C-alpha cells in the first residue's frame, strides 16, 4: 500500500502551492478577502 498525500493546488493556475505561500484570511464576499496575521489571531485566541 502506498502513501496518501494531500497536494495544495491553486484553482487559478492549477499549480502546486507550498505551505509557506499560503496565508490566512476571511472571505467577506465572493471576490473580497481580508488577510489575517498570526499576531492578529493571537489577540483573539481564547486563553485558559
PDB file of C-alpha atoms in Angstrom:
ATOM      1  CA  UNK A   1       0.000   0.000   0.000  1.00  0.00           C
ATOM      2  CA  UNK A   2       1.350   3.456  -0.900  1.00  0.00           C
ATOM      3  CA  UNK A   3       1.332   6.735   0.991  1.00  0.00           C
ATOM      4  CA  UNK A   4      -1.659   9.053   0.801  1.00  0.00           C
ATOM      5  CA  UNK A   5      -0.720  12.656   0.053  1.00  0.00           C
ATOM      6  CA  UNK A   6      -2.600  15.912   0.101  1.00  0.00           C
ATOM      7  CA  UNK A   7      -1.496  18.356  -2.571  1.00  0.00           C
ATOM      8  CA  UNK A   8      -2.454  22.015  -2.340  1.00  0.00           C
ATOM      9  CA  UNK A   9      -3.193  23.290  -5.848  1.00  0.00           C
ATOM     10  CA  UNK A  10      -4.102  26.836  -6.908  1.00  0.00           C
ATOM     11  CA  UNK A  11      -7.552  26.973  -8.555  1.00  0.00           C
ATOM     12  CA  UNK A  12      -6.443  29.822 -10.841  1.00  0.00           C
ATOM     13  CA  UNK A  13      -3.301  28.413 -12.482  1.00  0.00           C
ATOM     14  CA  UNK A  14      -3.531  24.726 -11.466  1.00  0.00           C
ATOM     15  CA  UNK A  15      -0.029  24.754  -9.915  1.00  0.00           C
ATOM     16  CA  UNK A  16       1.005  23.188  -6.608  1.00  0.00           C
ATOM     17  CA  UNK A  17       1.479  25.708  -3.772  1.00  0.00           C
ATOM     18  CA  UNK A  18       3.980  25.393  -0.892  1.00  0.00           C
ATOM     19  CA  UNK A  19       2.740  25.782   2.694  1.00  0.00           C
ATOM     20  CA  UNK A  20       4.920  28.897   3.093  1.00  0.00           C
ATOM     21  CA  UNK A  21       2.931  30.604   0.305  1.00  0.00           C
ATOM     22  CA  UNK A  22      -0.475  30.021   1.891  1.00  0.00           C
ATOM     23  CA  UNK A  23      -1.875  32.821   4.029  1.00  0.00           C
ATOM     24  CA  UNK A  24      -4.780  33.021   6.434  1.00  0.00           C
ATOM     25  CA  UNK A  25      -7.766  35.214   5.829  1.00  0.00           C
ATOM     26  CA  UNK A  26     -11.505  35.749   5.902  1.00  0.00           C
ATOM     27  CA  UNK A  27     -13.775  35.829   2.870  1.00  0.00           C
ATOM     28  CA  UNK A  28     -16.090  38.867   3.030  1.00  0.00           C
ATOM     29  CA  UNK A  29     -17.714  38.206  -0.336  1.00  0.00           C
ATOM     30  CA  UNK A  30     -17.055  36.087  -3.403  1.00  0.00           C
ATOM     31  CA  UNK A  31     -14.140  38.262  -4.599  1.00  0.00           C
ATOM     32  CA  UNK A  32     -13.120  40.049  -1.380  1.00  0.00           C
ATOM     33  CA  UNK A  33     -10.743  38.596   1.201  1.00  0.00           C
ATOM     34  CA  UNK A  34      -9.160  40.152   4.285  1.00  0.00           C
ATOM     35  CA  UNK A  35      -5.728  38.837   5.269  1.00  0.00           C
ATOM     36  CA  UNK A  36      -5.248  37.918   8.937  1.00  0.00           C
ATOM     37  CA  UNK A  37      -1.783  37.687  10.510  1.00  0.00           C
ATOM     38  CA  UNK A  38      -0.659  35.219  13.172  1.00  0.00           C
ATOM     39  CA  UNK A  39      -0.300  38.164  15.587  1.00  0.00           C
ATOM     40  CA  UNK A  40      -3.950  39.153  14.998  1.00  0.00           C
ATOM     41  CA  UNK A  41      -5.077  35.573  15.582  1.00  0.00           C
ATOM     42  CA  UNK A  42      -3.119  35.515  18.864  1.00  0.00           C
ATOM     43  CA  UNK A  43      -5.085  38.573  20.032  1.00  0.00           C
ATOM     44  CA  UNK A  44      -8.437  36.835  19.601  1.00  0.00           C
ATOM     45  CA  UNK A  45      -7.408  33.327  20.655  1.00  0.00           C
ATOM     46  CA  UNK A  46      -9.142  32.289  23.895  1.00  0.00           C
ATOM     47  CA  UNK A  47      -6.858  31.983  26.915  1.00  0.00           C
ATOM     48  CA  UNK A  48      -7.314  29.211  29.519  1.00  0.00           C
TER      49      UNK A  48
END
